[in-house]
Amino acid sequence: MDLLTAAALILVTCLSCLTVLSTWRQMHRKSQMPPGPTPLPFIGNLLQVNTSDMYHSLMKIREKYGPVYTIHLGPRRVVVLCGYDAVKEALVDQAEEFGGRGELAVFNWLFRGYGVFLSNGERAKQLRRFSITTLRNFGVGKRSFEEQILEETHFLLESLRATKSEPFDPTFVLSRSVSNIISSITFGNRFEYEDHEFLFLLRAILETFEFASTSWGQLYDMFSGIMQHLPGPQDKTFKKLLGLKEFIMKKVKANKETLDPNNPRDFIDCFLVKMQQEEENPNSEFFLENLIMTTINVFFGGTETVSTTLRYGILLLLKYPEIEEKIHKEIEHVIGLNRIPNMDDRPLMPYTDAVIHEIQRFSDLVPTGVVRCVTRDTQFWGYTIPKGTEVFPVLGSVLRDPKHFARPDVFDPQHFLDDNGQFRKNKAFIPFSVGKRYCFGEHLARMELFLILTSILQNVRFKSPIPPETINISPMLVGFAALPHFYEMCAIPL
Ligand code: HEM
Ligand SMILES: *[C@@H]1O[C@H](CO)[C@@H](O)[C@H](O)[C@H]1NC(C)=O
């Protein structure tokens, strides 16, 4: 062996060692991520999940890898958090780190990172603060706002009476009323129930929610990079979403033309005023695109969530008439039949309160939570999660955490009652999520659920046109949202 060959051999050996070392290092760094199923190139762990039921797919993988694991949904790498401990320790105890918003392609197709819901950093902070302040300025959380909800409930009761005890599908009856409550803030007025434009908007919102919960919607969330360039069932939904955007743009234009900065009429006006105030600030987040998208976020968020919860709730009461009966008794006892309910009644009505909590727990509106991301390299449970990694706080796994609920899969108001029939709080009740980005519509939503449900049950009794035993209370779709099957009901005057 001459010297040159020996030198070459040594060099090759050294290089190989270095390569092995660096690969090992890389693998070691990867193993600092929570464990999870081995991904295939491009499709990731697609073969291990059922896109028609992501929630249960994620729960199955948890059995093997524990409550904190990593999954690859197509090209997305996501850390999944299951159960109360993991979700709380991340979202609350490390609120700053887990306070980012991940990518939600089905919605981001429209929002493109603008608006309060799908933004990050300074933008999210500014828009969130503005939205919360503005809702409060319009009375949300105050006494006066109860009246606004009750006024709308009055119209809802009228349309229930108009059904004359005949079977009807409650979907739009409920969403019209719920939507009008948030409309009074975003647009300064309510819509007539038969207004065609209004019904178009409500349909667009429901369909978007539905699409996001179908198998296609889940696939779109994984492969939006390609699917956004291909035709598919998303086109129909997206076209309707554009209609929603056009509607808001029209409203903004009209508001602009009649704006009186000293007398803002609605959310849009307040935003326009803020835009004027920050005109000189080149870094201002208060510009047209954020105005449009934030208004859609609040209008959308304030519509479908509460109305789907009510629709699911009424279905559960149709299934369990004995539970409904106990609410009627409590209403009779605490409120009577001659005066309208108010929020002071709630602490005196532990059973009704427990049923409403149980409806939210059982119906589990957003089963896998709204995707978050970590805002910096994050240490969690002994793992290192790199900045920007997406996170699913699986809310359904908290609402059904067997450590906190005796019979997680059963609809049972006892989950929120103590032995004396008094209301019992449960810290694992987090349908609105927790931490930096928790739902700031929570207070409004809970007021609406209580006032609308008690007002309805003070006036009518629900009756199912089919035998309660045959009612299917499992969800029709489980994806971004969990949605109940459509059904018919009768409202019998008391
Ligand atoms: C039953 C009713 C509702 C449920 C179950 C619900 C649930 C949620 C959940 C789980 C999130 C994600 C929070 C997170 O990432 O931690 C959220 C965010 C949000 N919700 Fe709600 N929500 C409801 C009602 C409302 C209402 C009435 C409004 C109207 C004001 C609203 C507006 C929003 C907005 C704007 C966000 C985005 C917040 C952010 O990204 O910072 N929601 N909601
Ligand atoms: C996927 O989930 C849906 C809805 O739960 C179910 O009907 C279907 O059979 C499941 N598919 C597979 C392959 O497990």
Short mmCIF file of N, CA and C in Angstrom, two decimals, residues 111-215:
data_model
loop_
_atom_site.label_atom_id
_atom_site.label_comp_id
_atom_site.label_asym_id
_atom_site.label_seq_id
_atom_site.Cartn_x
_atom_site.Cartn_y
_atom_site.Cartn_z
N PHE A 111 -58.83 33.21 5.01
CA PHE A 111 -58.27 34.21 5.92
C PHE A 111 -56.82 34.59 5.60
N ARG A 112 -56.05 33.64 5.07
CA ARG A 112 -54.65 33.91 4.67
C ARG A 112 -53.84 34.57 5.78
N GLY A 113 -54.08 34.13 7.01
CA GLY A 113 -53.28 34.67 8.12
C GLY A 113 -53.75 36.01 8.65
N TYR A 114 -54.82 36.55 8.06
CA TYR A 114 -55.39 37.80 8.58
C TYR A 114 -56.53 37.49 9.54
N GLY A 115 -56.87 38.46 10.36
CA GLY A 115 -57.97 38.27 11.31
C GLY A 115 -57.49 37.61 12.58
N VAL A 116 -58.32 37.69 13.62
CA VAL A 116 -57.87 37.29 14.95
C VAL A 116 -57.67 35.77 15.08
N PHE A 117 -58.43 35.00 14.33
CA PHE A 117 -58.51 33.55 14.55
C PHE A 117 -57.26 32.82 14.07
N LEU A 118 -56.77 33.14 12.88
CA LEU A 118 -55.66 32.37 12.31
C LEU A 118 -54.38 33.19 12.17
N SER A 119 -54.23 34.19 13.03
CA SER A 119 -53.01 35.00 12.97
C SER A 119 -52.10 34.63 14.13
N ASN A 120 -50.93 35.21 14.12
CA ASN A 120 -49.92 34.94 15.13
C ASN A 120 -49.23 36.23 15.55
N GLY A 121 -48.43 36.14 16.59
CA GLY A 121 -47.57 37.25 17.00
C GLY A 121 -48.32 38.52 17.35
N GLU A 122 -47.71 39.65 16.96
CA GLU A 122 -48.26 40.95 17.30
C GLU A 122 -49.67 41.13 16.73
N ARG A 123 -49.89 40.60 15.52
CA ARG A 123 -51.20 40.74 14.89
C ARG A 123 -52.29 40.10 15.76
N ALA A 124 -52.04 38.87 16.17
CA ALA A 124 -53.04 38.17 16.99
C ALA A 124 -53.28 38.92 18.30
N LYS A 125 -52.18 39.40 18.88
CA LYS A 125 -52.28 40.08 20.17
C LYS A 125 -53.14 41.34 20.06
N GLN A 126 -52.84 42.16 19.03
CA GLN A 126 -53.57 43.41 18.84
C GLN A 126 -55.05 43.16 18.54
N LEU A 127 -55.30 42.22 17.63
CA LEU A 127 -56.69 41.99 17.21
C LEU A 127 -57.51 41.36 18.33
N ARG A 128 -56.86 40.50 19.12
CA ARG A 128 -57.55 39.87 20.23
C ARG A 128 -57.94 40.92 21.28
N ARG A 129 -56.96 41.77 21.60
CA ARG A 129 -57.24 42.79 22.61
C ARG A 129 -58.38 43.70 22.12
N PHE A 130 -58.28 44.10 20.86
CA PHE A 130 -59.32 44.97 20.30
C PHE A 130 -60.69 44.28 20.34
N SER A 131 -60.74 43.02 19.91
CA SER A 131 -62.04 42.32 19.86
C SER A 131 -62.66 42.19 21.24
N ILE A 132 -61.84 41.82 22.20
CA ILE A 132 -62.36 41.63 23.56
C ILE A 132 -62.89 42.96 24.11
N THR A 133 -62.10 44.03 23.93
CA THR A 133 -62.54 45.34 24.43
C THR A 133 -63.83 45.76 23.74
N THR A 134 -63.89 45.57 22.43
CA THR A 134 -65.07 46.02 21.69
C THR A 134 -66.32 45.24 22.11
N LEU A 135 -66.19 43.92 22.25
CA LEU A 135 -67.35 43.15 22.72
C LEU A 135 -67.81 43.68 24.06
N ARG A 136 -66.84 43.95 24.92
CA ARG A 136 -67.21 44.45 26.25
C ARG A 136 -67.90 45.81 26.15
N ASN A 137 -67.36 46.68 25.30
CA ASN A 137 -67.98 48.00 25.14
C ASN A 137 -69.41 47.93 24.62
N PHE A 138 -69.71 46.87 23.88
CA PHE A 138 -71.09 46.71 23.42
C PHE A 138 -71.94 45.95 24.43
N GLY A 139 -71.39 45.77 25.61
CA GLY A 139 -72.21 45.26 26.70
C GLY A 139 -72.10 43.78 26.97
N VAL A 140 -71.30 43.04 26.18
CA VAL A 140 -71.19 41.60 26.44
C VAL A 140 -70.67 41.39 27.86
N GLY A 141 -71.37 40.60 28.62
CA GLY A 141 -70.96 40.35 29.99
C GLY A 141 -71.68 41.26 30.96
N LYS A 142 -72.38 42.27 30.41
CA LYS A 142 -73.11 43.17 31.30
C LYS A 142 -74.60 42.85 31.29
N ARG A 143 -75.26 43.43 32.27
CA ARG A 143 -76.69 43.26 32.44
C ARG A 143 -77.47 43.59 31.17
N SER A 144 -77.10 44.72 30.56
CA SER A 144 -77.85 45.21 29.41
C SER A 144 -77.88 44.17 28.29
N PHE A 145 -76.82 43.38 28.22
CA PHE A 145 -76.75 42.45 27.11
C PHE A 145 -77.71 41.27 27.27
N GLU A 146 -78.04 40.96 28.52
CA GLU A 146 -79.06 39.92 28.76
C GLU A 146 -80.33 40.26 28.01
N GLU A 147 -80.66 41.56 28.09
CA GLU A 147 -81.91 41.98 27.44
C GLU A 147 -81.86 41.77 25.94
N GLN A 148 -80.68 42.02 25.38
CA GLN A 148 -80.52 41.84 23.94
C GLN A 148 -80.75 40.36 23.57
N ILE A 149 -80.19 39.46 24.38
CA ILE A 149 -80.37 38.03 24.11
C ILE A 149 -81.84 37.66 24.25
N LEU A 150 -82.46 38.18 25.31
CA LEU A 150 -83.86 37.82 25.57
C LEU A 150 -84.80 38.37 24.50
N GLU A 151 -84.44 39.55 23.97
CA GLU A 151 -85.24 40.13 22.91
C GLU A 151 -85.26 39.19 21.70
N GLU A 152 -84.10 38.70 21.36
CA GLU A 152 -84.00 37.78 20.23
C GLU A 152 -84.72 36.47 20.54
N THR A 153 -84.61 36.02 21.78
CA THR A 153 -85.26 34.79 22.18
C THR A 153 -86.78 34.90 22.01
N HIS A 154 -87.27 36.11 22.22
CA HIS A 154 -88.69 36.37 22.02
C HIS A 154 -89.11 36.01 20.58
N PHE A 155 -88.29 36.44 19.62
CA PHE A 155 -88.57 36.11 18.21
C PHE A 155 -88.45 34.60 17.96
N LEU A 156 -87.48 33.99 18.61
CA LEU A 156 -87.30 32.54 18.47
C LEU A 156 -88.54 31.81 18.96
N LEU A 157 -89.06 32.25 20.10
CA LEU A 157 -90.26 31.60 20.65
C LEU A 157 -91.44 31.76 19.71
N GLU A 158 -91.52 32.95 19.09
CA GLU A 158 -92.60 33.16 18.13
C GLU A 158 -92.52 32.16 16.98
N SER A 159 -91.29 31.94 16.49
CA SER A 159 -91.21 31.01 15.36
C SER A 159 -91.43 29.58 15.80
N LEU A 160 -91.14 29.27 17.06
CA LEU A 160 -91.47 27.93 17.56
C LEU A 160 -92.99 27.75 17.63
N ARG A 161 -93.66 28.79 18.13
CA ARG A 161 -95.14 28.71 18.21
C ARG A 161 -95.75 28.55 16.84
N ALA A 162 -95.11 29.21 15.86
CA ALA A 162 -95.65 29.16 14.50
C ALA A 162 -95.58 27.76 13.90
N THR A 163 -94.80 26.86 14.49
CA THR A 163 -94.75 25.49 13.95
C THR A 163 -96.00 24.70 14.31
N LYS A 164 -96.82 25.24 15.22
CA LYS A 164 -98.09 24.63 15.59
C LYS A 164 -97.96 23.15 15.94
N SER A 165 -96.92 22.83 16.70
CA SER A 165 -96.68 21.46 17.18
C SER A 165 -96.36 20.46 16.08
N GLU A 166 -96.19 20.96 14.85
CA GLU A 166 -95.84 20.06 13.74
C GLU A 166 -94.32 19.81 13.74
N PRO A 167 -93.90 18.65 13.22
CA PRO A 167 -92.45 18.37 13.18
C PRO A 167 -91.71 19.36 12.28
N PHE A 168 -90.51 19.78 12.70
CA PHE A 168 -89.68 20.66 11.88
C PHE A 168 -88.21 20.40 12.22
N ASP A 169 -87.35 20.75 11.28
CA ASP A 169 -85.91 20.66 11.51
C ASP A 169 -85.45 21.96 12.17
N PRO A 170 -84.88 21.89 13.36
CA PRO A 170 -84.58 23.13 14.10
C PRO A 170 -83.31 23.86 13.65
N THR A 171 -82.57 23.29 12.70
CA THR A 171 -81.24 23.84 12.38
C THR A 171 -81.23 25.35 12.20
N PHE A 172 -82.00 25.84 11.21
CA PHE A 172 -81.90 27.28 10.92
C PHE A 172 -82.76 28.11 11.85
N VAL A 173 -83.78 27.51 12.44
CA VAL A 173 -84.56 28.22 13.45
C VAL A 173 -83.62 28.66 14.57
N LEU A 174 -82.72 27.75 14.96
CA LEU A 174 -81.78 28.08 16.04
C LEU A 174 -80.68 29.01 15.56
N SER A 175 -80.10 28.71 14.39
CA SER A 175 -78.94 29.51 13.99
C SER A 175 -79.33 30.95 13.65
N ARG A 176 -80.55 31.15 13.14
CA ARG A 176 -80.99 32.52 12.85
C ARG A 176 -80.97 33.36 14.12
N SER A 177 -81.50 32.80 15.19
CA SER A 177 -81.59 33.58 16.43
C SER A 177 -80.23 33.81 17.03
N VAL A 178 -79.43 32.74 17.10
CA VAL A 178 -78.10 32.87 17.69
C VAL A 178 -77.29 33.87 16.88
N SER A 179 -77.38 33.77 15.57
CA SER A 179 -76.61 34.65 14.71
C SER A 179 -77.03 36.11 14.88
N ASN A 180 -78.31 36.33 15.07
CA ASN A 180 -78.79 37.70 15.25
C ASN A 180 -78.21 38.37 16.48
N ILE A 181 -77.89 37.57 17.50
CA ILE A 181 -77.33 38.15 18.72
C ILE A 181 -75.94 38.72 18.42
N ILE A 182 -75.11 37.97 17.71
CA ILE A 182 -73.78 38.47 17.38
C ILE A 182 -73.87 39.53 16.28
N SER A 183 -74.87 39.39 15.38
CA SER A 183 -75.05 40.40 14.33
C SER A 183 -75.29 41.78 14.93
N SER A 184 -76.02 41.82 16.03
CA SER A 184 -76.32 43.11 16.63
C SER A 184 -75.03 43.80 17.06
N ILE A 185 -73.99 43.03 17.31
CA ILE A 185 -72.69 43.63 17.67
C ILE A 185 -71.87 43.91 16.41
N THR A 186 -71.73 42.90 15.54
CA THR A 186 -70.85 43.10 14.38
C THR A 186 -71.44 44.11 13.40
N PHE A 187 -72.76 44.04 13.19
CA PHE A 187 -73.38 44.90 12.16
C PHE A 187 -74.35 45.94 12.72
N GLY A 188 -74.56 45.91 14.02
CA GLY A 188 -75.45 46.90 14.62
C GLY A 188 -76.93 46.67 14.36
N ASN A 189 -77.27 45.55 13.76
CA ASN A 189 -78.70 45.28 13.56
C ASN A 189 -78.96 43.77 13.47
N ARG A 190 -80.20 43.39 13.68
CA ARG A 190 -80.58 42.00 13.48
C ARG A 190 -81.18 41.86 12.09
N PHE A 191 -81.25 40.63 11.60
CA PHE A 191 -81.85 40.36 10.30
C PHE A 191 -83.27 39.85 10.49
N GLU A 192 -84.10 40.12 9.51
CA GLU A 192 -85.41 39.46 9.48
C GLU A 192 -85.18 37.98 9.24
N TYR A 193 -85.99 37.13 9.88
CA TYR A 193 -85.75 35.68 9.76
C TYR A 193 -85.88 35.19 8.32
N GLU A 194 -86.67 35.88 7.51
CA GLU A 194 -86.86 35.38 6.14
C GLU A 194 -85.93 36.04 5.13
N ASP A 195 -85.07 36.93 5.61
CA ASP A 195 -84.12 37.63 4.75
C ASP A 195 -83.26 36.62 3.98
N HIS A 196 -83.32 36.69 2.64
CA HIS A 196 -82.63 35.69 1.82
C HIS A 196 -81.12 35.76 1.95
N GLU A 197 -80.60 36.98 2.03
CA GLU A 197 -79.16 37.13 2.17
C GLU A 197 -78.68 36.51 3.49
N PHE A 198 -79.46 36.74 4.53
CA PHE A 198 -79.14 36.20 5.85
C PHE A 198 -79.10 34.67 5.78
N LEU A 199 -80.12 34.08 5.17
CA LEU A 199 -80.18 32.62 5.09
C LEU A 199 -79.03 32.07 4.26
N PHE A 200 -78.64 32.82 3.23
CA PHE A 200 -77.49 32.41 2.44
C PHE A 200 -76.22 32.38 3.31
N LEU A 201 -76.05 33.41 4.13
CA LEU A 201 -74.87 33.47 5.00
C LEU A 201 -74.87 32.32 5.99
N LEU A 202 -76.04 32.04 6.56
CA LEU A 202 -76.13 30.97 7.54
C LEU A 202 -75.81 29.62 6.90
N ARG A 203 -76.28 29.43 5.67
CA ARG A 203 -75.98 28.19 4.96
C ARG A 203 -74.49 28.08 4.68
N ALA A 204 -73.89 29.19 4.26
CA ALA A 204 -72.46 29.20 3.97
C ALA A 204 -71.66 28.81 5.22
N ILE A 205 -72.07 29.36 6.34
CA ILE A 205 -71.35 29.09 7.58
C ILE A 205 -71.50 27.62 7.98
N LEU A 206 -72.73 27.12 7.91
CA LEU A 206 -72.97 25.71 8.26
C LEU A 206 -72.19 24.78 7.33
N GLU A 207 -72.21 25.09 6.04
CA GLU A 207 -71.53 24.22 5.08
C GLU A 207 -70.02 24.22 5.27
N THR A 208 -69.47 25.37 5.62
CA THR A 208 -68.03 25.42 5.87
C THR A 208 -67.68 24.56 7.08
N PHE A 209 -68.48 24.69 8.10
CA PHE A 209 -68.30 23.90 9.31
C PHE A 209 -68.39 22.41 8.99
N GLU A 210 -69.38 22.08 8.14
CA GLU A 210 -69.55 20.68 7.74
C GLU A 210 -68.37 20.18 6.93
N PHE A 211 -68.01 20.98 5.92
CA PHE A 211 -66.90 20.56 5.06
C PHE A 211 -65.63 20.32 5.88
N ALA A 212 -65.36 21.22 6.83
CA ALA A 212 -64.16 21.10 7.66
C ALA A 212 -64.20 19.81 8.49
N SER A 213 -65.37 19.22 8.60
CA SER A 213 -65.52 18.02 9.42
C SER A 213 -65.64 16.75 8.60
N THR A 214 -65.60 16.87 7.28
CA THR A 214 -65.65 15.67 6.44
C THR A 214 -64.24 15.13 6.20
N SER A 215 -64.22 13.94 5.63
CA SER A 215 -62.97 13.31 5.27
C SER A 215 -62.17 14.18 4.30
#
